[in-house]
Tab-separated table of C-alpha atoms in Angstrom:
chain	number	residue	atom	x	y	z
A	13	MET	CA	22.481	-16.696	-63.965
A	14	PHE	CA	24.994	-16.306	-61.149
A	15	ASP	CA	28.044	-18.541	-61.183
A	16	ALA	CA	29.136	-20.158	-57.878
A	17	LEU	CA	31.511	-17.328	-56.927
A	18	GLU	CA	28.972	-14.597	-57.652
A	19	LEU	CA	26.277	-16.452	-55.729
A	20	GLY	CA	28.628	-16.881	-52.775
A	21	LEU	CA	29.465	-13.178	-52.740
A	22	VAL	CA	25.781	-12.238	-52.903
A	23	CYS	CA	24.945	-14.560	-49.989
A	24	PHE	CA	27.855	-13.170	-47.970
A	25	PHE	CA	26.765	-9.585	-48.651
A	26	VAL	CA	23.150	-10.310	-47.696
A	27	THR	CA	24.287	-12.009	-44.480
A	28	VAL	CA	26.447	-9.032	-43.466
A	29	VAL	CA	23.652	-6.583	-44.201
A	30	TYR	CA	21.235	-8.683	-42.147
A	31	VAL	CA	23.535	-8.899	-39.119
A	32	LYS	CA	24.339	-5.203	-39.153
A	33	GLY	CA	20.817	-4.194	-40.065
A	34	LEU	CA	18.974	-6.147	-37.352
A	35	GLU	CA	18.097	-3.326	-34.983
A	36	TYR	CA	16.209	-5.442	-32.471
A	37	TYR	CA	14.463	-8.770	-32.068
A	38	THR	CA	10.744	-8.930	-32.829
A	39	GLU	CA	10.343	-12.586	-31.849
A	40	LYS	CA	11.310	-13.873	-28.420
A	41	PRO	CA	14.119	-16.456	-28.555
A	42	SER	CA	13.320	-19.802	-26.951
A	43	TYR	CA	16.104	-19.422	-24.376
A	44	ILE	CA	14.447	-16.380	-22.733
A	45	GLU	CA	11.933	-17.148	-19.999
A	46	SER	CA	9.198	-14.516	-19.730
A	47	CYS	CA	8.225	-13.482	-16.185
A	48	ARG	CA	5.473	-11.436	-14.571
A	49	ILE	CA	6.627	-8.885	-12.012
A	50	LYS	CA	3.383	-9.161	-10.045
A	51	GLU	CA	3.920	-12.885	-9.475
A	52	PRO	CA	5.502	-13.937	-6.135
A	53	ASP	CA	8.205	-16.047	-7.855
A	54	PHE	CA	9.263	-13.212	-10.170
A	55	THR	CA	12.833	-12.804	-8.842
A	56	ASN	CA	13.626	-16.501	-9.308
A	57	CYS	CA	12.122	-16.417	-12.797
A	58	SER	CA	14.019	-13.235	-13.663
A	59	THR	CA	17.282	-14.724	-12.406
A	60	ARG	CA	16.877	-17.758	-14.665
A	61	SER	CA	15.927	-15.601	-17.643
A	62	ILE	CA	18.868	-13.204	-17.326
A	63	GLN	CA	21.294	-16.109	-16.805
A	64	ALA	CA	20.007	-17.790	-19.973
A	65	PHE	CA	20.324	-14.558	-21.966
A	66	LEU	CA	23.847	-13.995	-20.659
A	67	ASN	CA	24.809	-17.576	-21.555
A	68	GLU	CA	23.798	-16.909	-25.164
A	69	VAL	CA	25.703	-13.612	-25.207
A	70	ILE	CA	28.792	-15.461	-23.969
A	71	LYS	CA	28.383	-18.104	-26.693
A	72	GLY	CA	28.100	-15.269	-29.213
A	73	ILE	CA	25.122	-13.303	-30.495
A	74	PRO	CA	26.281	-11.806	-33.832
A	75	GLU	CA	24.571	-8.424	-33.359
A	76	ILE	CA	26.327	-7.938	-30.000
A	77	GLU	CA	29.703	-9.283	-31.081
A	78	ALA	CA	29.650	-6.979	-34.122
A	79	SER	CA	29.682	-3.878	-31.902
A	80	PHE	CA	31.108	-5.130	-28.595
A	81	GLY	CA	33.457	-7.947	-29.550
A	82	PRO	CA	33.920	-11.320	-27.805
A	83	ILE	CA	32.924	-11.525	-24.130
A	84	ASP	CA	35.715	-13.844	-22.981
A	85	PRO	CA	38.454	-12.954	-23.455
A	86	MET	CA	37.494	-9.305	-23.690
A	87	LYS	CA	39.827	-6.547	-24.872
A	88	GLN	CA	40.131	-2.915	-23.807
A	89	ASP	CA	42.548	-0.379	-25.216
A	90	GLN	CA	43.503	1.792	-22.265
A	91	LEU	CA	42.697	2.811	-18.691
A	92	THR	CA	44.127	5.710	-16.711
A	93	PHE	CA	44.143	5.340	-12.953
A	94	THR	CA	45.053	7.708	-10.113
A	95	GLN	CA	44.903	6.911	-6.403
A	96	THR	CA	45.803	9.815	-4.123
A	97	ASN	CA	43.519	9.456	-1.114
A	98	SER	CA	45.564	6.976	0.900
A	99	TYR	CA	48.601	7.551	3.079
A	100	VAL	CA	49.984	4.096	2.204
A	101	SER	CA	49.387	4.318	-1.546
A	102	SER	CA	49.561	7.192	-3.992
A	103	ILE	CA	49.979	6.204	-7.613
A	104	SER	CA	49.348	7.343	-11.123
A	105	ALA	CA	49.139	4.570	-13.699
A	106	ASN	CA	48.268	3.985	-17.307
A	107	LEU	CA	47.209	0.497	-18.411
A	108	SER	CA	47.024	-0.482	-22.071
A	109	ASP	CA	46.507	-3.544	-24.287
A	110	LEU	CA	44.172	-4.975	-21.661
A	111	VAL	CA	42.773	-8.492	-21.872
A	112	ILE	CA	40.033	-9.412	-19.396
A	113	ARG	CA	39.176	-13.043	-18.707
A	114	GLY	CA	36.487	-14.614	-16.571
A	115	PHE	CA	33.157	-13.251	-17.800
A	116	GLY	CA	32.530	-16.537	-19.602
A	117	LYS	CA	31.934	-18.257	-16.240
A	118	THR	CA	29.590	-15.586	-14.854
A	119	ILE	CA	26.828	-16.835	-12.565
A	120	VAL	CA	23.764	-14.655	-11.952
A	121	LYS	CA	22.903	-15.445	-8.337
A	122	GLU	CA	19.934	-13.074	-8.191
A	123	SER	CA	18.272	-10.570	-10.513
A	124	LYS	CA	15.800	-8.159	-8.949
A	125	VAL	CA	13.722	-5.589	-10.826
A	126	SER	CA	12.237	-2.561	-9.080
A	127	LYS	CA	8.460	-2.307	-9.398
A	128	LYS	CA	8.808	1.457	-8.950
A	129	ASP	CA	11.142	2.418	-11.812
A	130	PHE	CA	12.178	-0.947	-13.360
A	131	SER	CA	15.839	-0.508	-12.523
A	132	TRP	CA	17.766	-3.639	-11.533
A	133	GLN	CA	19.876	-4.989	-8.735
A	134	ASP	CA	21.829	-8.122	-9.666
A	135	LYS	CA	24.135	-10.337	-7.631
A	136	ILE	CA	26.824	-11.739	-9.903
A	137	TYR	CA	29.596	-14.243	-9.166
A	138	ILE	CA	32.746	-14.820	-11.224
A	139	PRO	CA	34.913	-17.739	-9.998
A	140	ARG	CA	38.132	-16.283	-11.405
A	141	PHE	CA	38.583	-12.829	-12.910
A	142	ARG	CA	41.895	-11.885	-14.502
A	143	LEU	CA	43.210	-8.691	-16.030
A	144	ASP	CA	46.421	-8.724	-18.126
A	145	GLY	CA	48.033	-5.730	-19.762
A	146	LYS	CA	50.896	-3.301	-19.961
A	147	TYR	CA	51.433	-0.656	-17.302
A	148	GLN	CA	53.238	2.623	-16.774
A	149	MET	CA	53.293	3.618	-13.125
A	150	VAL	CA	54.782	6.166	-10.780
A	151	GLY	CA	54.065	6.626	-7.071
A	152	SER	CA	53.938	4.264	-4.105
A	153	VAL	CA	52.012	1.135	-3.181
A	154	LEU	CA	51.942	0.020	0.480
A	155	ILE	CA	54.605	2.654	1.209
A	156	ILE	CA	56.927	1.151	-1.432
A	157	PRO	CA	58.039	3.741	-4.023
A	158	LEU	CA	57.456	2.490	-7.560
A	159	HIS	CA	58.508	3.720	-10.953
A	160	GLY	CA	58.388	1.445	-13.942
A	161	ASN	CA	56.634	0.042	-16.968
A	162	GLY	CA	56.062	-3.465	-18.181
A	163	ASN	CA	53.536	-6.275	-17.996
A	164	ILE	CA	50.981	-6.664	-15.218
A	165	PHE	CA	48.370	-9.172	-14.210
A	166	ILE	CA	45.795	-9.026	-11.430
A	167	GLU	CA	43.899	-12.243	-10.759
A	168	ILE	CA	40.909	-12.430	-8.416
A	169	ASP	CA	39.306	-15.583	-7.030
A	170	ASP	CA	35.660	-15.622	-5.952
A	171	LEU	CA	34.627	-12.201	-7.208
A	172	ASP	CA	31.156	-11.219	-5.989
A	173	ILE	CA	29.597	-8.210	-7.709
A	174	LEU	CA	26.538	-6.323	-6.507
A	175	LEU	CA	25.369	-4.506	-9.628
A	176	ASN	CA	22.884	-1.639	-9.634
A	177	ALA	CA	21.639	-0.534	-13.043
A	178	LYS	CA	19.465	2.523	-13.577
A	179	THR	CA	17.117	2.297	-16.538
A	180	ARG	CA	14.625	4.411	-18.451
A	181	LEU	CA	11.859	2.772	-20.460
A	182	TYR	CA	11.190	3.755	-24.071
A	183	GLU	CA	9.243	2.418	-27.053
A	184	LYS	CA	10.470	1.187	-30.404
A	185	GLY	CA	8.359	-0.564	-33.029
A	186	GLY	CA	5.556	-1.269	-30.601
A	187	TYR	CA	7.864	-2.818	-27.984
A	188	THR	CA	9.109	-1.449	-24.664
A	189	PHE	CA	12.885	-1.363	-24.148
A	190	TYR	CA	15.297	-0.713	-21.298
A	191	ASN	CA	17.626	2.244	-21.801
A	192	VAL	CA	20.475	1.555	-19.367
A	193	THR	CA	21.548	4.980	-18.075
A	194	ASP	CA	23.955	4.122	-15.259
A	195	VAL	CA	25.770	1.125	-13.746
A	196	SER	CA	27.471	0.973	-10.355
A	197	VAL	CA	29.092	-1.992	-8.622
A	198	LYS	CA	30.230	-3.086	-5.180
A	199	LEU	CA	32.906	-5.764	-4.969
A	200	LYS	CA	33.818	-8.557	-2.589
A	201	VAL	CA	36.844	-10.736	-3.307
A	202	GLY	CA	38.069	-14.075	-2.023
A	203	HIS	CA	41.764	-13.851	-2.935
A	204	VAL	CA	44.031	-11.758	-5.154
A	205	ARG	CA	47.292	-12.556	-6.948
A	206	THR	CA	49.417	-10.160	-8.960
A	207	TYR	CA	52.738	-9.626	-10.686
A	208	LEU	CA	54.282	-6.482	-12.144
A	209	ASP	CA	57.463	-7.058	-14.103
A	210	ASN	CA	60.151	-4.455	-14.757
A	211	LEU	CA	59.427	-2.698	-11.473
A	212	PHE	CA	62.037	-0.023	-10.713
A	213	ASN	CA	62.706	-0.016	-14.482
A	214	GLY	CA	64.484	-3.358	-14.262
A	215	HIS	CA	67.356	-2.168	-12.051
A	216	SER	CA	67.045	-5.122	-9.667
A	217	LYS	CA	65.254	-8.376	-10.436
A	218	GLU	CA	65.745	-9.510	-6.834
A	219	VAL	CA	63.990	-6.419	-5.454
A	220	GLU	CA	61.286	-6.771	-8.132
A	221	GLN	CA	60.666	-10.386	-7.078
A	222	SER	CA	60.586	-9.602	-3.360
A	223	THR	CA	58.267	-6.622	-3.923
A	224	ASN	CA	55.798	-8.790	-5.835
A	225	GLU	CA	55.981	-11.406	-3.089
A	226	PHE	CA	55.202	-8.666	-0.569
A	227	PHE	CA	52.180	-7.540	-2.630
A	228	ASN	CA	50.858	-11.116	-2.746
A	229	GLU	CA	51.418	-11.713	0.956
A	230	ASN	CA	49.507	-8.495	1.657
A	231	TRP	CA	46.952	-8.997	-1.081
A	232	ARG	CA	44.059	-7.411	0.830
A	233	SER	CA	45.887	-4.092	1.169
A	234	PHE	CA	47.168	-4.354	-2.402
A	235	PHE	CA	43.617	-4.872	-3.660
A	236	GLU	CA	42.345	-1.828	-1.760
A	237	THR	CA	44.877	0.250	-3.679
A	238	PHE	CA	43.631	-1.117	-6.989
A	239	ARG	CA	39.963	-1.473	-6.054
A	240	PRO	CA	39.003	1.791	-7.866
A	241	LEU	CA	40.700	0.483	-11.023
A	242	ILE	CA	38.894	-2.877	-10.933
A	243	LYS	CA	35.629	-1.168	-10.036
A	244	GLU	CA	35.857	1.342	-12.883
A	245	THR	CA	36.839	-1.414	-15.326
A	246	LEU	CA	33.797	-3.480	-14.377
A	247	GLN	CA	31.408	-0.522	-14.357
A	248	SER	CA	32.400	0.757	-17.785
A	249	THR	CA	32.486	-2.747	-19.279
A	250	LEU	CA	29.123	-3.803	-17.853
A	251	PHE	CA	27.496	-0.497	-18.778
A	252	ASP	CA	28.540	-0.860	-22.405
A	253	LEU	CA	27.574	-4.539	-22.540
A	254	LEU	CA	24.170	-4.173	-20.844
A	255	LYS	CA	23.273	-1.168	-22.987
A	256	LYS	CA	23.916	-3.196	-26.138
A	257	MET	CA	22.166	-6.326	-24.826
A	258	PHE	CA	18.952	-4.569	-23.905
A	259	SER	CA	18.769	-2.299	-26.924
A	260	LEU	CA	18.646	-5.520	-28.947
A	261	MET	CA	16.094	-7.455	-26.875
A	262	PRO	CA	12.754	-5.869	-25.843
A	263	ALA	CA	12.021	-5.645	-22.131
A	264	ASN	CA	8.610	-7.223	-22.850
A	265	PHE	CA	10.397	-10.514	-23.513
A	266	PHE	CA	11.693	-10.573	-19.915
A	267	VAL	CA	8.824	-8.868	-18.041
A	268	GLU	CA	5.501	-9.671	-19.679
A	269	ASP	CA	3.543	-7.145	-17.640
A	270	ILE	CA	6.028	-4.269	-17.915
A	271	PRO	CA	4.297	-0.903	-18.474
A	272	ASN	CA	5.189	1.335	-21.387
A	273	SER	CA	6.829	4.699	-20.772
A	274	LEU	CA	3.503	6.534	-20.985
A	275	GLN	CA	2.006	4.349	-18.278
A	276	LEU	CA	5.062	4.625	-16.045
A	277	TYR	CA	6.113	8.254	-16.475
A	278	GLY	CA	3.058	10.040	-17.881
A	279	ARG	CA	2.551	11.781	-21.216
A	280	LYS	CA	5.231	14.489	-20.878
A	281	SER	CA	7.979	11.951	-20.158
A	282	ARG	CA	7.129	9.381	-22.813
A	283	LEU	CA	10.177	8.273	-24.759
A	284	THR	CA	10.114	6.741	-28.230
A	285	ALA	CA	12.739	5.750	-30.760
């Protein structure tokens, strides 16, 4: 007979094995609404279904959190950024210890699926998106020469994202899945705030303060300098997240009448796992 401690350890071990060992869902969760792509109301149905799935991911699905981590706040180790194609801004920067906030309030405004290749186009809205981290930077922003390292934040109000995801269908265990192969985004912002401390390596706090005020007064131009950084951050983050989400949940759960890879691509292109 197991004593209480032994029984507890066995239950803990079994739970860990189950979470890590669950390759994909074989029963559709109640929060996912199944849709038929041939129905006229498919886009509205798909939008509701993807929003509901995302809400559960934000709350925490163990199999996703185990490999991806929490959604909000989200952590990234490091980003390297170079902007050299502008006469007003030319910088080289390294950002580390990044914390990204805002994904927890994500609203899926529209989720379209292509009937041709089953790729997606989603319109996503985040009321407030914020990136905090440490920076090392050399170059110029809005003609102001910069050289320094310290803490940085960039905060965006009313972030609209047009997301295009390329997919390839494949089979696993009798189910059809989305393999997300590429993610690209276009961004529209309502307002941007920022602060970089220790600019000019701390030689003048007054100049540092006035420079940050200048960046915030000219936030549109400042954002254009950092747009590639925000864009790349979102693309890499969403690619990794979507790939994990849809390797866990069969595409059949979302699109009831989705074809399998053989039906869509033909025999030579059929993919299985």
